[in-house]
Coordinates of C-alpha atoms and ligand atoms in Angstrom, one line a residue:
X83 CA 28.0 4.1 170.9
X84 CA 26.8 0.4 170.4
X85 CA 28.4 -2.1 172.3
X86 CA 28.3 -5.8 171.6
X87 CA 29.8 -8.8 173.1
X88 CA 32.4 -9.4 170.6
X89 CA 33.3 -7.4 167.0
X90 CA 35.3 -9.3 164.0
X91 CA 37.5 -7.3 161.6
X92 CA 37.1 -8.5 158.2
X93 CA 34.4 -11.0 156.8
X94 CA 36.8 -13.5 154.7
X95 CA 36.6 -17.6 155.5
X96 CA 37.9 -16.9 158.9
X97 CA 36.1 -13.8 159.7
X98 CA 32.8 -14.7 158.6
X99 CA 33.2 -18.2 160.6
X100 CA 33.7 -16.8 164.2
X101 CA 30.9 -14.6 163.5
X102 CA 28.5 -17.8 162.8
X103 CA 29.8 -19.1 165.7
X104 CA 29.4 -16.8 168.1
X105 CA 26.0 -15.5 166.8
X106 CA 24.8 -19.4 167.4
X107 CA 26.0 -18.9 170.7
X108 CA 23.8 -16.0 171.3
X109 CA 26.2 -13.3 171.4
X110 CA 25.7 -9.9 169.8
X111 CA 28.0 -9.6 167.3
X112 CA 28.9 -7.6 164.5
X113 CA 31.3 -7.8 161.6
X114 CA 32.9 -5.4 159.8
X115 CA 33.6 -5.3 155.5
X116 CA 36.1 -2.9 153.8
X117 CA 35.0 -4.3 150.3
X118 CA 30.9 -3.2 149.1
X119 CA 30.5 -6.9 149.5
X120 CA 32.4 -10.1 151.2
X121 CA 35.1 -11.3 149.0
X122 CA 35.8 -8.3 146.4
X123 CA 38.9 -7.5 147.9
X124 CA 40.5 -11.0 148.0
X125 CA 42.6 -13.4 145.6
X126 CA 39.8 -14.1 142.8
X127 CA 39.8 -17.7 143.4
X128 CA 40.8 -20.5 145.6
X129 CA 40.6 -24.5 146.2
X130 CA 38.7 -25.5 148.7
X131 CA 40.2 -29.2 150.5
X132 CA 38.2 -32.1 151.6
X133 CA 39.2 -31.4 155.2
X134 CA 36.8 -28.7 155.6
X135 CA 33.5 -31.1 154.5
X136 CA 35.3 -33.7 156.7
X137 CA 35.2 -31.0 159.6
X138 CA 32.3 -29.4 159.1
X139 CA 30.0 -31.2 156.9
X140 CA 26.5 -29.7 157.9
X141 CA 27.7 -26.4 157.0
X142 CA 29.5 -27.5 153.7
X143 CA 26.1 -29.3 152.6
X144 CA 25.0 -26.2 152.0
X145 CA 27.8 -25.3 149.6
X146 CA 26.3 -26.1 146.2
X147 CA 26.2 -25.0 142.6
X148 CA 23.2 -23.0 142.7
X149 CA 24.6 -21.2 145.6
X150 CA 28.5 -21.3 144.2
X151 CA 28.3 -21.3 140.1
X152 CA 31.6 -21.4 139.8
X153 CA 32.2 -24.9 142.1
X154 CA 33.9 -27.4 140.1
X155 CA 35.3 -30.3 141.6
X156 CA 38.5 -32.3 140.1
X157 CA 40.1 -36.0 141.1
X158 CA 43.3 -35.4 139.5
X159 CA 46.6 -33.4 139.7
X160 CA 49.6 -33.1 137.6
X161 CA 52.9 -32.2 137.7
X162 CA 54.7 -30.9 135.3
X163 CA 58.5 -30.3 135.3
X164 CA 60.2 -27.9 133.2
X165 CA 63.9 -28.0 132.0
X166 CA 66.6 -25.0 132.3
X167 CA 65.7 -24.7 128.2
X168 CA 62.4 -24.2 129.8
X169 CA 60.5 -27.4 127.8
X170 CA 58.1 -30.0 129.5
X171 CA 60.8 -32.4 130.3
X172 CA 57.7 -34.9 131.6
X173 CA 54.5 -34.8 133.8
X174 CA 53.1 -36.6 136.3
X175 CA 49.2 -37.2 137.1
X176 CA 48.0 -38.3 140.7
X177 CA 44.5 -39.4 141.9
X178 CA 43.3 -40.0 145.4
X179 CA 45.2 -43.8 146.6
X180 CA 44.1 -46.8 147.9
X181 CA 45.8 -45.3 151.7
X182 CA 42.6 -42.2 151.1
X183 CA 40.9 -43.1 154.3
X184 CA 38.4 -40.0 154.0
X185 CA 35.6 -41.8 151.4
X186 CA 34.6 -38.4 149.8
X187 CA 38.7 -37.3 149.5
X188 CA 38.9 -40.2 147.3
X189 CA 36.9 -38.8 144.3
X190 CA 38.0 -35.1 144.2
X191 CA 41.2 -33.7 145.8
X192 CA 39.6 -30.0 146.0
X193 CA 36.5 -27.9 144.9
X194 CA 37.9 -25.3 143.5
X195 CA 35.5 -21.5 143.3
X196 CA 35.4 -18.0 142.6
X197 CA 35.8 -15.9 146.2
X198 CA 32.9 -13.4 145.4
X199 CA 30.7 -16.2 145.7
X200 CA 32.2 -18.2 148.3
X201 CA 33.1 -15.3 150.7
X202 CA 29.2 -13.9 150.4
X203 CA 28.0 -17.5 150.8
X204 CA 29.4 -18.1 154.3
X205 CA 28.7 -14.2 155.8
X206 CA 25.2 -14.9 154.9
X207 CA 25.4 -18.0 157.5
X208 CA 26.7 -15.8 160.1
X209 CA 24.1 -12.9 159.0
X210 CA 21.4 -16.0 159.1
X211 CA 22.4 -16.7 162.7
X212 CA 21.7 -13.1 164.0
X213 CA 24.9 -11.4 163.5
X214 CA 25.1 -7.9 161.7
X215 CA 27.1 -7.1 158.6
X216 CA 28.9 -3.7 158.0
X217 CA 30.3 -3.4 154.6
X218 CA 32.1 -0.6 153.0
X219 CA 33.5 0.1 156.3
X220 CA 37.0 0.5 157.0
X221 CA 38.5 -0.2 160.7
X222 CA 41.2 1.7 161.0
X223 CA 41.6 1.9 165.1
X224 CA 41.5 0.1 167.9
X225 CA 39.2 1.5 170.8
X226 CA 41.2 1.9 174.1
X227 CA 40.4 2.4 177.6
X228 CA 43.5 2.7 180.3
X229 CA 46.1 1.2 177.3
X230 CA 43.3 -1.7 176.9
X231 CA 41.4 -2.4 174.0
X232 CA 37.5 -2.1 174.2
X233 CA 36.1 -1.7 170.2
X234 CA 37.3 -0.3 167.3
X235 CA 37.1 2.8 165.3
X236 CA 35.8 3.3 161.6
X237 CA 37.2 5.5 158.9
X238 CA 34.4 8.4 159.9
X239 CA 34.9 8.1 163.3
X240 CA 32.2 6.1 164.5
X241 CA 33.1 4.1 167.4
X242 CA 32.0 0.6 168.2
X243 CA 32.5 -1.0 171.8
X244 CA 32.8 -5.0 172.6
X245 CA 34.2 -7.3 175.1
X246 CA 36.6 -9.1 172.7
X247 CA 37.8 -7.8 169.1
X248 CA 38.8 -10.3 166.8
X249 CA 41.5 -9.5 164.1
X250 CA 40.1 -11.7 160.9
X251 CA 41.6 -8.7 158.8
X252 CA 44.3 -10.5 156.3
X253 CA 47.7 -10.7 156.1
X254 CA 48.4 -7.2 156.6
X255 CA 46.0 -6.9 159.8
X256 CA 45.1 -3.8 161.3
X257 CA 44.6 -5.3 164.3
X258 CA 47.6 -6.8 164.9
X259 CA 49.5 -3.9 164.6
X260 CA 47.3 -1.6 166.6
X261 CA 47.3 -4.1 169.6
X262 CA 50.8 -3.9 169.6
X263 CA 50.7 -7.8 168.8
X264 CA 53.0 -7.3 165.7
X265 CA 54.4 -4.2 163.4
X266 CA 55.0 -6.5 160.4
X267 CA 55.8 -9.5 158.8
X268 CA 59.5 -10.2 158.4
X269 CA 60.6 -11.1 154.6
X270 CA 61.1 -15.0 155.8
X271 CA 57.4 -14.5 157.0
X272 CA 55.4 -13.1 154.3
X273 CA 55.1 -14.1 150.6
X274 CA 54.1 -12.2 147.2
X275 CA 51.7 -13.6 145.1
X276 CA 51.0 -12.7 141.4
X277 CA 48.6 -14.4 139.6
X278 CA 46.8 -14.1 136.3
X279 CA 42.7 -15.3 136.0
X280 CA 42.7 -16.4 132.8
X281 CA 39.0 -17.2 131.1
X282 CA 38.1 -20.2 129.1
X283 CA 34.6 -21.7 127.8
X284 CA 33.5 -24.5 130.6
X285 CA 33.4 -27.0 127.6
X286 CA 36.8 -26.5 126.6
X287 CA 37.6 -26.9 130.3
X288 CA 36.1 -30.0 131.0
X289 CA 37.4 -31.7 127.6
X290 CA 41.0 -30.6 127.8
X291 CA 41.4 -31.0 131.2
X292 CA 38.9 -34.0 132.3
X293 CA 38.7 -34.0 135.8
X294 CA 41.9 -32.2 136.1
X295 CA 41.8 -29.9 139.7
X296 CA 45.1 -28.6 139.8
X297 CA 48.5 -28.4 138.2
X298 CA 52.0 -27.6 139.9
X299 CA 54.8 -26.7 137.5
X300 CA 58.1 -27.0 138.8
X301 CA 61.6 -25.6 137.2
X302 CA 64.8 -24.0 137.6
X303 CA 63.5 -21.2 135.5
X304 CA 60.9 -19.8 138.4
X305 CA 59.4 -20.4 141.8
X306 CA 56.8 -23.6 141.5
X307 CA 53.9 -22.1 139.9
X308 CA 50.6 -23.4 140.6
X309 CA 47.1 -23.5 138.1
X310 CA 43.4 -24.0 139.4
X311 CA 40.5 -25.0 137.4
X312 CA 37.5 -23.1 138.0
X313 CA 34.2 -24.1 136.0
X314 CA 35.1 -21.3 133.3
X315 CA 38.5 -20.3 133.6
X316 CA 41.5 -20.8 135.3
X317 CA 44.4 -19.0 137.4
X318 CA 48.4 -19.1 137.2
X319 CA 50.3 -17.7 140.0
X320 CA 53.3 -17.8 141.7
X321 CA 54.8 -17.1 144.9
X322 CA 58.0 -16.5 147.0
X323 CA 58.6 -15.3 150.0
X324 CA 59.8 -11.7 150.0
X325 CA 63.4 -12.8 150.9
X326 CA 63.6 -15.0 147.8
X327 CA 62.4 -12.6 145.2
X328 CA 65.8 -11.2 143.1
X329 CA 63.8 -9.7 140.3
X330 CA 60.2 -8.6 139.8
X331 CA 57.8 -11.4 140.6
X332 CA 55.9 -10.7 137.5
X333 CA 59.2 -11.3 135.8
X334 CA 58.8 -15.3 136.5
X335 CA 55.3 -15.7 136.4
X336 CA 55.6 -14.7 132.8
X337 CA 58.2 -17.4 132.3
X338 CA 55.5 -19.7 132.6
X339 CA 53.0 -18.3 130.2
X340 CA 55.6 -17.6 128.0
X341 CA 56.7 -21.0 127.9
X342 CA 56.0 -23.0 124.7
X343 CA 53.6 -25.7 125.9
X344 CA 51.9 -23.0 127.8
X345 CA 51.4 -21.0 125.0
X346 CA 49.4 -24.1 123.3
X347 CA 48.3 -25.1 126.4
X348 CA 46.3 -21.5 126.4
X349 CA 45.4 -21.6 122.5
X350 CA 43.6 -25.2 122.9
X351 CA 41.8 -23.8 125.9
X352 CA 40.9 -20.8 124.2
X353 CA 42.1 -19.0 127.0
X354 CA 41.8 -15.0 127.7
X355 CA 43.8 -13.1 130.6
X356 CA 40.5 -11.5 132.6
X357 CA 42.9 -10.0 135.4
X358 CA 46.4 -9.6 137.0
X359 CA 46.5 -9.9 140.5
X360 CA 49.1 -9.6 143.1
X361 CA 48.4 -10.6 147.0
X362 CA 50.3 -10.8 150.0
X363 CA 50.5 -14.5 151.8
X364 CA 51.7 -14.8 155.5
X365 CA 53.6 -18.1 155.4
X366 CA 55.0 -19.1 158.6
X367 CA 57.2 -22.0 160.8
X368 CA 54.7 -21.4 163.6
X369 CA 52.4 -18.7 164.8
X370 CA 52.7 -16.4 167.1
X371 CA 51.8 -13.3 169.3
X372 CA 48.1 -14.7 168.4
X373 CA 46.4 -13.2 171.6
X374 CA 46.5 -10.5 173.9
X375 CA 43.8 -8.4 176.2
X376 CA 41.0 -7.9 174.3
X377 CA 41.8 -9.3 171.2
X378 CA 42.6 -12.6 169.1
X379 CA 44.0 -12.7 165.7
X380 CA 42.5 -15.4 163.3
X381 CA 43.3 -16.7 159.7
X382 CA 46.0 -14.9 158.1
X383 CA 46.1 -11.9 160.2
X384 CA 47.2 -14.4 163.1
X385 CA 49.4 -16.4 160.2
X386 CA 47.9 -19.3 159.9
X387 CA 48.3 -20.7 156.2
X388 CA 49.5 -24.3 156.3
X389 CA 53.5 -24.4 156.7
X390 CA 53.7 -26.8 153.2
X391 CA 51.7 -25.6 150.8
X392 CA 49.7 -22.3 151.9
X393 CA 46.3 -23.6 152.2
X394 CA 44.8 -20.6 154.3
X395 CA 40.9 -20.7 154.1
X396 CA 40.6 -23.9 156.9
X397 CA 43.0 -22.8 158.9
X398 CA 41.0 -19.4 158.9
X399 CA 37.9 -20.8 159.2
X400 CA 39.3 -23.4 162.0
X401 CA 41.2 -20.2 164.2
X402 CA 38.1 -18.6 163.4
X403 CA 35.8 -21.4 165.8
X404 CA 38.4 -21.6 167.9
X405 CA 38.8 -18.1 169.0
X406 CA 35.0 -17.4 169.6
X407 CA 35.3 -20.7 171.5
X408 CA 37.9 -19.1 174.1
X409 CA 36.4 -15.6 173.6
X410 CA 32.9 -16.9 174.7
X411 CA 33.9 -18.7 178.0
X412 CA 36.2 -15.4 178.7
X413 CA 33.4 -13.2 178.2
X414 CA 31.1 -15.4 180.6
X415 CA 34.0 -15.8 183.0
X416 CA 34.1 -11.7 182.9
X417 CA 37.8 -11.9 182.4
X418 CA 39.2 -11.3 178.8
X419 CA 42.8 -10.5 179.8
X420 CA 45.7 -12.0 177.7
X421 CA 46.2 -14.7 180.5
X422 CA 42.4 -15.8 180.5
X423 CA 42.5 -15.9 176.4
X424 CA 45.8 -17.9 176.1
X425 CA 43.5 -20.8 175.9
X426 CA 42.9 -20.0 172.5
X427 CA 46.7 -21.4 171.4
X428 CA 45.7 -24.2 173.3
X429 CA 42.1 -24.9 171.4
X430 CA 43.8 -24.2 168.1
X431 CA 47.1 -26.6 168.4
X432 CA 44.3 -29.6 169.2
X433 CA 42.8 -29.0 166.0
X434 CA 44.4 -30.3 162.8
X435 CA 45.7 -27.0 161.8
X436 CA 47.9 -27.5 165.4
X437 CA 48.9 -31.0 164.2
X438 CA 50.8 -29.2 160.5
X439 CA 52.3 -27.0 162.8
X440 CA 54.0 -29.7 164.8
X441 CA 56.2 -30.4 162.0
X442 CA 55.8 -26.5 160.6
X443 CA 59.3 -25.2 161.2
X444 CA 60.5 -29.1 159.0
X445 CA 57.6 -28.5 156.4
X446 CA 58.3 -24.8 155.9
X447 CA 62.4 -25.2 155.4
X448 CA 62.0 -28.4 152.9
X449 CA 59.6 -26.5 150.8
X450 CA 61.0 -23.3 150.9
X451 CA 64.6 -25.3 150.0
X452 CA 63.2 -27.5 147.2
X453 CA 60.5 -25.6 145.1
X454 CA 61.1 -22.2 146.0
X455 CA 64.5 -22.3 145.1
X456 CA 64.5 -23.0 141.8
X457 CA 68.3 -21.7 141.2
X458 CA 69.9 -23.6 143.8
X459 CA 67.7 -26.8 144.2
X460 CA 65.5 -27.2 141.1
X461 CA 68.3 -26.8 138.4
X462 CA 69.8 -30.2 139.8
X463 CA 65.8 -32.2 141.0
X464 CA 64.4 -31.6 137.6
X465 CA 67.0 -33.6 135.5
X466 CA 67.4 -35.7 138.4
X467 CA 64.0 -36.3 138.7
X468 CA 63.5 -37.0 135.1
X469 CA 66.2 -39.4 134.8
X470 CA 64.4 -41.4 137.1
X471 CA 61.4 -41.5 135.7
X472 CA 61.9 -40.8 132.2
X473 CA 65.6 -42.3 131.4
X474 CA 64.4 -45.8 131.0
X475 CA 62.6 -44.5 127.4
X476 CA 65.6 -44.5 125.1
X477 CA 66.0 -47.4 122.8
X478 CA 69.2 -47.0 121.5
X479 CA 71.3 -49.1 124.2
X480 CA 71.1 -52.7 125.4
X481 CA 68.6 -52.1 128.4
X482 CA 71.5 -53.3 130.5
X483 CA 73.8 -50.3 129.5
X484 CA 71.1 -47.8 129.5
X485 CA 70.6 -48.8 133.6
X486 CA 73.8 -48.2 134.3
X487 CA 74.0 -45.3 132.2
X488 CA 71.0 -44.2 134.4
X489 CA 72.4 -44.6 137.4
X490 CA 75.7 -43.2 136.8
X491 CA 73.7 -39.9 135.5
X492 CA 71.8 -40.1 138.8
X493 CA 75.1 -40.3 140.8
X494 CA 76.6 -37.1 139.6
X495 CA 73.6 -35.4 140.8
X496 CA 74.7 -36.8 144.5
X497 CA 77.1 -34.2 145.7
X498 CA 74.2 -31.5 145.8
X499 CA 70.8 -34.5 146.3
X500 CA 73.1 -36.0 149.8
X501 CA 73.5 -32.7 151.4
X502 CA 69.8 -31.7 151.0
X503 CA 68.7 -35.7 152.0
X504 CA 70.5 -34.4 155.2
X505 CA 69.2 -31.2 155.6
X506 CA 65.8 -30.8 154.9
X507 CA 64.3 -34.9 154.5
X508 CA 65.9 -36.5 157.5
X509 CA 64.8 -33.7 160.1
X510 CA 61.3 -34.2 158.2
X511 CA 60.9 -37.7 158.6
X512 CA 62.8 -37.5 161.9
X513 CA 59.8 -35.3 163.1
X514 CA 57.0 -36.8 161.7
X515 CA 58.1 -40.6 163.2
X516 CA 59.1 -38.9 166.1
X517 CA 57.4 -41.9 168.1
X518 CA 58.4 -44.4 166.1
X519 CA 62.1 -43.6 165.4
X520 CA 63.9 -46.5 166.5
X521 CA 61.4 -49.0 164.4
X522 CA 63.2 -47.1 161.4
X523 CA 66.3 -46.5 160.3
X524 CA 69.1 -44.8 161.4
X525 CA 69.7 -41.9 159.7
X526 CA 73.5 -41.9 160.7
X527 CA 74.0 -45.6 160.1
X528 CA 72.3 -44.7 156.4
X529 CA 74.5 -42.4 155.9
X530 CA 77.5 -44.7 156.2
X531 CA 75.8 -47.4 154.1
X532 CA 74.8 -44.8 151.2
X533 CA 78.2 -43.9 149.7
X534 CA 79.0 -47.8 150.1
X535 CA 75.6 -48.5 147.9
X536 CA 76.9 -45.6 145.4
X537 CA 80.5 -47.0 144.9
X538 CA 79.0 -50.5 143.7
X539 CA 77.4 -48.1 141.0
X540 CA 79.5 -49.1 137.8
X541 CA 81.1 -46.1 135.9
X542 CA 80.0 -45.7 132.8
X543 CA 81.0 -48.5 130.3
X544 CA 82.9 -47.9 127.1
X545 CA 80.7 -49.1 124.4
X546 CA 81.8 -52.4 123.1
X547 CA 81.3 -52.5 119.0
X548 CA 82.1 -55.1 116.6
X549 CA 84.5 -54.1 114.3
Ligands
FAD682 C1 46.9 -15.8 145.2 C2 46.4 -16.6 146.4 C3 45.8 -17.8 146.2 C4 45.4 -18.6 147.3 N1 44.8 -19.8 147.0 C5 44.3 -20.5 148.1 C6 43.6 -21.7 147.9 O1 43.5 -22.1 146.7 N2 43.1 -22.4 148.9 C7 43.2 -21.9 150.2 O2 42.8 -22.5 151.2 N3 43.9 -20.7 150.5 C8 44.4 -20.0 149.4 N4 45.0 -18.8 149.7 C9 45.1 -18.3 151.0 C10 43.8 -17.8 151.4 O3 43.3 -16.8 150.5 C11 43.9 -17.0 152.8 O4 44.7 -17.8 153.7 C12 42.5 -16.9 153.4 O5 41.7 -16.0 152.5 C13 42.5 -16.3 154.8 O6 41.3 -16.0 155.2 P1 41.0 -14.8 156.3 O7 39.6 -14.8 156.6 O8 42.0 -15.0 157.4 O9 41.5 -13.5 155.5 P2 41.0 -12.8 154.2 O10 40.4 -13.8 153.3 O11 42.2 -12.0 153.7 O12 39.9 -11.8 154.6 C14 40.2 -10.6 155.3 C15 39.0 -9.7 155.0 O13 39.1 -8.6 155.8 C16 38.9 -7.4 155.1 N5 39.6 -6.3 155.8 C17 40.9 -6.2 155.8 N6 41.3 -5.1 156.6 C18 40.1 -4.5 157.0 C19 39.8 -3.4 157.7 N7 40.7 -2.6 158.3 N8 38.5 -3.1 157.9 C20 37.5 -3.8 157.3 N9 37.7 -4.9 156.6 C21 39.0 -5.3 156.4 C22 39.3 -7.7 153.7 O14 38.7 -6.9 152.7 C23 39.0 -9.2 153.6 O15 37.7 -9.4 153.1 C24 45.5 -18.1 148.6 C25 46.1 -16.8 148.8 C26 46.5 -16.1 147.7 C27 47.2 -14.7 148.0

């Protein structure tokens, strides 16, 4: 049996990342592949945000378009919103702002690629630092001495002994549940993900969409869907977590594609479906259960995506340096009992991953309120929304009228907008000026001036005429 200093479960972002670090650190370490190469078995594609060049920018250097065909990077994003009769009631397109204090984040917003190249890419900088690469190999065990775990065990049996295993294996992570760390994600924990990889011709891409990276569509009709632009092609998915879903997730992904504009949207694109996909997503308030003796869970398998908006590859590659960081002094110390690696929750909450999850249980309820409940919340935002920003375009009122109009519109929407105000975007902001509370406003005292700001809100005038 070969024994190494420390043995990684799965070569994704995160996996592949604690294996560079801890073969630069001159430990032997091995990592272990289900899929004939790093990155077959994963969503096809992904966005890739500024923070990890800002992080790590030696490494990401090296990330370039010989290396990563498929890299495309985009400046802009849009939202579109879609009414209950399920047309493009408006759309809004963002760019980086003047407050962008990261120079490069003010040109591109992500670089968005294809998985089986990025995943390969960074294993070959841990294989380049010494460490060895088992592909094709299933882990399906956890080695134990005296209730303790020493190594794992492969699908033929072979076994494989280390100091410190760590579980870089997804969401649904063999390791965790063989540690005893977790049995499985509860259905307020874990999301479903379909998505459709659509291909188009790269010209078409970069004409239609300019420098377009992303798109969210939000509607009462579905879960907010999101759209990537990859240099030839494209992916629509969806996702909800498993509590949410009251019919087949497919169901309301196809409300998307099946929506008109979408439908041209795909024809001027020239746009084939290449593949239907459908992952699982750990999206939690706050991790947990991350450590125990012998072993550290990274990446999703520890449930790391970002509490907002699911962003999962630097939070896996950012757990991943973290836990060879503690698993490193542990192994030199010669104890790696749960007590000696609970410095690893330490290390991580420093990092910037630590800082979303300050506000993770406020960032996970208002997003999981807002566009994940497109019934309940989205049937009233959209036209609410859109009466802000589009309600001023009708010329056939004295601008006068058409204000109040406006704002009488926007007042019947109050009686379900006040309640969530309360709910979800005080206890946000609440948390996110924590320090600086009393230099705002008082969320109570705004409460009683609010309705007084609402009654001066003429009702709606009869129109006057001339006879
Ligand atoms: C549809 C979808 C779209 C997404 N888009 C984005 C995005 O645009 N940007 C972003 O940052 N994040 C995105 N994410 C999240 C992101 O994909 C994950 O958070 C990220 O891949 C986590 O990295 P990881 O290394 O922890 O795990 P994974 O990438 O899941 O890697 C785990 C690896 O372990 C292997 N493995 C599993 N079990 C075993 C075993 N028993 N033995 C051997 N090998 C095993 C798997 O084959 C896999 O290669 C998306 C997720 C989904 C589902």
């Amino acid at each position: 049996m070969t024994t190494y200093d420390i043995i990684i479960v799965g070569a994704g972002p995160g996996g592949s990342m604690a294996t560079k670090c801890a073969a630069e650190k001159g430990l032997k370490t091995i990592f272990f592949e289900r899929g004939r190469k790093p990155g077959e078995k994963n969503s096809s594609g992904c966005g890739l945000g500024p923070r990890l060049w800002r992080e790590f920018p030696l490494m990401m250097k090296e990330l370039t378009p010989e290396k990563c065909p498929s890299l495309r990077a985009g400046a802009a994003a849009r939202n579109y919103f879609i009414n209950s009769e399920g047309i493009v009631a408006g759309y809004i397109m963002t760019r980086p702002t003047e407050s962008v204090s990261y120079e490069p984040a003010k040109s591109w917003i992500t670089m968005n690629c294809y998985r089986n190249e990025f995943d390969p890419w960074i294993a070959e900088l841990a294989t380049n630092a010494g460490a060895e690469l088992k592909t094709s190999t299933l882990i399906i065990d956890l080695l134990k001495e005296e209730g303790k775990v020493c190594g794992v065990i492969d699908e033929h049996g072979i076994k494989y002994k280390a100091s410190v295993v760590i579980g870089a294996d997804g969401a649904i992570s063999m390791v965790a549940k063989q540690s005893g760390l977790r049995s499985k994600w509860s259905h307020t924990q874990i999301t479903a993900v379909p998505q459709y990889d659509f291909h188009a011709p790269p010209n078409k891409i970069d004409d239609i969409m300019g420098d377009e990276a992303l798109a969210v569509w939000w509607s009462a009709l579905f879960p907010a869907s999101y759209q990537v632009f990859f240099n030839d092609g494209f992916h629509q998915g969806l996702g909800n977590w498993l509590d949410k879903w009251d019919r087949n997730p497919l169901y309301y992904l196809n409300e998307v594609i099946n929506l008109k504009y979408y439908q041209r949207l795909l024809k001027i694109l020239e746009a084939k479906p290449r593949e239907l996909q459908c992952h699982l997503l750990p999206w939690l308030k706050f991790p947990y259960n991350t450590h125990t003796d012998g072993v550290i869970l990274i990446g999703d398998a520890g449930g790391f995506p970002c509490p907002l908006e699911a962003e999962g590859i630097y939070p896996a590659i950012v757990t991943g340096k973290a836990a060879v960081e503690c698993a490193a002094n542990a192994i030199t110390a010669g104890d790696v009992s749960k007590k000696a690696l609970s410095n690893y929750d330490e290390l991580w909450q420093k990092t910037s991953v630590g800082e979303d999850f300050k506000s993770g249980e406020e960032l996970y309820n208002i997003w999981k309120a807002l566009p994940f409940s497109p019934k309940e919340t989205m049937s009233w935002f959209v036209p609410m929304f859109m009466e802000v920003m589009g309600g001023i375009y009708d010329w056939s009122q004295p601008h006068a009228t058409r204000v109040r109009e406006i704002a009488s519109q926007i007042k019947s929407y109050m009686p379900q907008a006040l309640p969530f105000i309360m709910k979800y975007v005080f206890p946000l902001i609440a948390k996110i000026f924590e320090n600086d509370l009393d230099k705002l406003m008082d969320p109570s005292k705004l409460m009683t001036v609010l309705p007084k700001v609402l009654d001066m809100i003429p009702k709606k005038k009869q129109r006057g005429g001339i006879n």
